[in-house]
C-alpha cells in the first residue's frame, strides 16, 4: 500500500497532485480513483456540496487534515 508523502499546489493554493511513498506523482483525480480502489492508505474521501469539487481528499493525520505540513513535490 502507498501513502501520500508530498503535494503540489497551484497558484491558488489548491492541491493539484500528490507524490506517493514509492515516488509516483499522480493527479488529484487519479489519487481519488486509487483511494477508492484501496491502493492508497492514510487518507479519506469526503463528499461536499460544492459543484466544482464534489469529492475532496483529507489526510487521516489528526493534526494535518488538509496536508498543510506536507512538503511540496517540486
mmCIF file with all atom_site columns, C-alpha atoms in Angstrom:
data_model
loop_
_atom_site.group_PDB
_atom_site.id
_atom_site.type_symbol
_atom_site.label_atom_id
_atom_site.label_alt_id
_atom_site.label_comp_id
_atom_site.label_asym_id
_atom_site.label_entity_id
_atom_site.label_seq_id
_atom_site.pdbx_PDB_ins_code
_atom_site.Cartn_x
_atom_site.Cartn_y
_atom_site.Cartn_z
_atom_site.occupancy
_atom_site.B_iso_or_equiv
_atom_site.pdbx_formal_charge
_atom_site.auth_seq_id
_atom_site.auth_comp_id
_atom_site.auth_asym_id
_atom_site.auth_atom_id
_atom_site.pdbx_PDB_model_num
ATOM 1  C CA . UNK A 1 1  ? 0.000   0.000  0.000   1.00 0.00 ? 1  UNK A CA 1
ATOM 2  C CA . UNK A 1 2  ? 1.133   3.507  -0.771  1.00 0.00 ? 2  UNK A CA 1
ATOM 3  C CA . UNK A 1 3  ? 0.727   6.667  1.263   1.00 0.00 ? 3  UNK A CA 1
ATOM 4  C CA . UNK A 1 4  ? 0.793   10.312 0.281   1.00 0.00 ? 4  UNK A CA 1
ATOM 5  C CA . UNK A 1 5  ? 4.079   11.963 1.228   1.00 0.00 ? 5  UNK A CA 1
ATOM 6  C CA . UNK A 1 6  ? 4.089   15.309 -0.661  1.00 0.00 ? 6  UNK A CA 1
ATOM 7  C CA . UNK A 1 7  ? 1.723   17.637 -2.506  1.00 0.00 ? 7  UNK A CA 1
ATOM 8  C CA . UNK A 1 8  ? 1.868   20.074 -5.422  1.00 0.00 ? 8  UNK A CA 1
ATOM 9  C CA . UNK A 1 9  ? -0.341  23.159 -5.263  1.00 0.00 ? 9  UNK A CA 1
ATOM 10 C CA . UNK A 1 10 ? -1.442  25.643 -7.907  1.00 0.00 ? 10 UNK A CA 1
ATOM 11 C CA . UNK A 1 11 ? -1.124  29.416 -7.549  1.00 0.00 ? 11 UNK A CA 1
ATOM 12 C CA . UNK A 1 12 ? -4.419  29.480 -5.597  1.00 0.00 ? 12 UNK A CA 1
ATOM 13 C CA . UNK A 1 13 ? -3.069  27.017 -3.027  1.00 0.00 ? 13 UNK A CA 1
ATOM 14 C CA . UNK A 1 14 ? -5.270  24.152 -4.208  1.00 0.00 ? 14 UNK A CA 1
ATOM 15 C CA . UNK A 1 15 ? -3.700  20.696 -4.328  1.00 0.00 ? 15 UNK A CA 1
ATOM 16 C CA . UNK A 1 16 ? -3.320  19.540 -7.932  1.00 0.00 ? 16 UNK A CA 1
ATOM 17 C CA . UNK A 1 17 ? -1.164  16.432 -7.497  1.00 0.00 ? 17 UNK A CA 1
ATOM 18 C CA . UNK A 1 18 ? 0.314   14.111 -4.910  1.00 0.00 ? 18 UNK A CA 1
ATOM 19 C CA . UNK A 1 19 ? 3.549   12.162 -4.546  1.00 0.00 ? 19 UNK A CA 1
ATOM 20 C CA . UNK A 1 20 ? 3.212   8.674  -3.096  1.00 0.00 ? 20 UNK A CA 1
ATOM 21 C CA . UNK A 1 21 ? 5.554   6.776  -0.819  1.00 0.00 ? 21 UNK A CA 1
ATOM 22 C CA . UNK A 1 22 ? 7.052   4.910  -3.795  1.00 0.00 ? 22 UNK A CA 1
ATOM 23 C CA . UNK A 1 23 ? 7.773   8.150  -5.663  1.00 0.00 ? 23 UNK A CA 1
ATOM 24 C CA . UNK A 1 24 ? 4.871   8.281  -8.103  1.00 0.00 ? 24 UNK A CA 1
ATOM 25 C CA . UNK A 1 25 ? 3.396   11.700 -8.853  1.00 0.00 ? 25 UNK A CA 1
ATOM 26 C CA . UNK A 1 26 ? -0.320  11.419 -9.575  1.00 0.00 ? 26 UNK A CA 1
ATOM 27 C CA . UNK A 1 27 ? -3.101  13.906 -10.278 1.00 0.00 ? 27 UNK A CA 1
ATOM 28 C CA . UNK A 1 28 ? -5.788  14.739 -7.765  1.00 0.00 ? 28 UNK A CA 1
ATOM 29 C CA . UNK A 1 29 ? -8.364  12.743 -9.731  1.00 0.00 ? 29 UNK A CA 1
ATOM 30 C CA . UNK A 1 30 ? -6.024  9.740  -10.075 1.00 0.00 ? 30 UNK A CA 1
ATOM 31 C CA . UNK A 1 31 ? -5.499  9.870  -6.294  1.00 0.00 ? 31 UNK A CA 1
ATOM 32 C CA . UNK A 1 32 ? -9.260  9.768  -5.738  1.00 0.00 ? 32 UNK A CA 1
ATOM 33 C CA . UNK A 1 33 ? -9.534  6.754  -8.041  1.00 0.00 ? 33 UNK A CA 1
ATOM 34 C CA . UNK A 1 34 ? -6.697  4.928  -6.271  1.00 0.00 ? 34 UNK A CA 1
ATOM 35 C CA . UNK A 1 35 ? -8.061  5.698  -2.801  1.00 0.00 ? 35 UNK A CA 1
ATOM 36 C CA . UNK A 1 36 ? -11.402 4.212  -3.854  1.00 0.00 ? 36 UNK A CA 1
ATOM 37 C CA . UNK A 1 37 ? -9.560  1.152  -5.219  1.00 0.00 ? 37 UNK A CA 1
ATOM 38 C CA . UNK A 1 38 ? -7.721  0.779  -1.890  1.00 0.00 ? 38 UNK A CA 1
ATOM 39 C CA . UNK A 1 39 ? -4.241  1.383  -3.327  1.00 0.00 ? 39 UNK A CA 1
ATOM 40 C CA . UNK A 1 40 ? -3.542  4.480  -1.202  1.00 0.00 ? 40 UNK A CA 1
ATOM 41 C CA . UNK A 1 41 ? -3.973  4.496  2.572   1.00 0.00 ? 41 UNK A CA 1
ATOM 42 C CA . UNK A 1 42 ? -3.841  7.128  5.311   1.00 0.00 ? 42 UNK A CA 1
ATOM 43 C CA . UNK A 1 43 ? -6.429  9.339  3.628   1.00 0.00 ? 43 UNK A CA 1
ATOM 44 C CA . UNK A 1 44 ? -10.175 9.545  3.179   1.00 0.00 ? 44 UNK A CA 1
ATOM 45 C CA . UNK A 1 45 ? -12.509 10.940 0.562   1.00 0.00 ? 45 UNK A CA 1
ATOM 46 C CA . UNK A 1 46 ? -15.151 13.376 1.751   1.00 0.00 ? 46 UNK A CA 1
ATOM 47 C CA . UNK A 1 47 ? -18.214 14.380 -0.259  1.00 0.00 ? 47 UNK A CA 1
ATOM 48 C CA . UNK A 1 48 ? -19.055 18.085 -0.368  1.00 0.00 ? 48 UNK A CA 1
ATOM 49 C CA . UNK A 1 49 ? -21.932 20.189 -1.619  1.00 0.00 ? 49 UNK A CA 1
ATOM 50 C CA . UNK A 1 50 ? -19.544 22.126 -3.873  1.00 0.00 ? 50 UNK A CA 1
ATOM 51 C CA . UNK A 1 51 ? -20.432 21.510 -7.526  1.00 0.00 ? 51 UNK A CA 1
ATOM 52 C CA . UNK A 1 52 ? -16.841 22.129 -8.680  1.00 0.00 ? 52 UNK A CA 1
ATOM 53 C CA . UNK A 1 53 ? -15.175 19.777 -6.192  1.00 0.00 ? 53 UNK A CA 1
ATOM 54 C CA . UNK A 1 54 ? -17.745 17.246 -5.061  1.00 0.00 ? 54 UNK A CA 1
ATOM 55 C CA . UNK A 1 55 ? -15.056 14.909 -3.661  1.00 0.00 ? 55 UNK A CA 1
ATOM 56 C CA . UNK A 1 56 ? -12.100 16.090 -1.624  1.00 0.00 ? 56 UNK A CA 1
ATOM 57 C CA . UNK A 1 57 ? -9.231  14.217 -0.038  1.00 0.00 ? 57 UNK A CA 1
ATOM 58 C CA . UNK A 1 58 ? -8.407  14.567 3.660   1.00 0.00 ? 58 UNK A CA 1
ATOM 59 C CA . UNK A 1 59 ? -5.408  13.172 5.467   1.00 0.00 ? 59 UNK A CA 1
ATOM 60 C CA . UNK A 1 60 ? -6.177  10.830 8.359   1.00 0.00 ? 60 UNK A CA 1
ATOM 61 C CA . UNK A 1 61 ? -3.429  12.554 10.357  1.00 0.00 ? 61 UNK A CA 1
ATOM 62 C CA . UNK A 1 62 ? -5.314  14.303 13.195  1.00 0.00 ? 62 UNK A CA 1
ATOM 63 C CA . UNK A 1 63 ? -3.067  17.390 13.164  1.00 0.00 ? 63 UNK A CA 1
ATOM 64 C CA . UNK A 1 64 ? -2.927  17.897 9.385   1.00 0.00 ? 64 UNK A CA 1
ATOM 65 C CA . UNK A 1 65 ? -6.242  17.065 7.743   1.00 0.00 ? 65 UNK A CA 1
ATOM 66 C CA . UNK A 1 66 ? -5.606  19.444 4.807   1.00 0.00 ? 66 UNK A CA 1
ATOM 67 C CA . UNK A 1 67 ? -1.971  18.470 4.022   1.00 0.00 ? 67 UNK A CA 1
ATOM 68 C CA . UNK A 1 68 ? -0.682  21.853 5.267   1.00 0.00 ? 68 UNK A CA 1
ATOM 69 C CA . UNK A 1 69 ? 2.576   20.433 6.641   1.00 0.00 ? 69 UNK A CA 1
ATOM 70 C CA . UNK A 1 70 ? 3.273   18.073 3.729   1.00 0.00 ? 70 UNK A CA 1
ATOM 71 C CA . UNK A 1 71 ? 6.313   19.099 1.688   1.00 0.00 ? 71 UNK A CA 1
ATOM 72 C CA . UNK A 1 72 ? 5.978   20.327 -1.892  1.00 0.00 ? 72 UNK A CA 1
ATOM 73 C CA . UNK A 1 73 ? 6.802   17.926 -4.699  1.00 0.00 ? 73 UNK A CA 1
ATOM 74 C CA . UNK A 1 74 ? 8.634   20.462 -6.827  1.00 0.00 ? 74 UNK A CA 1
#
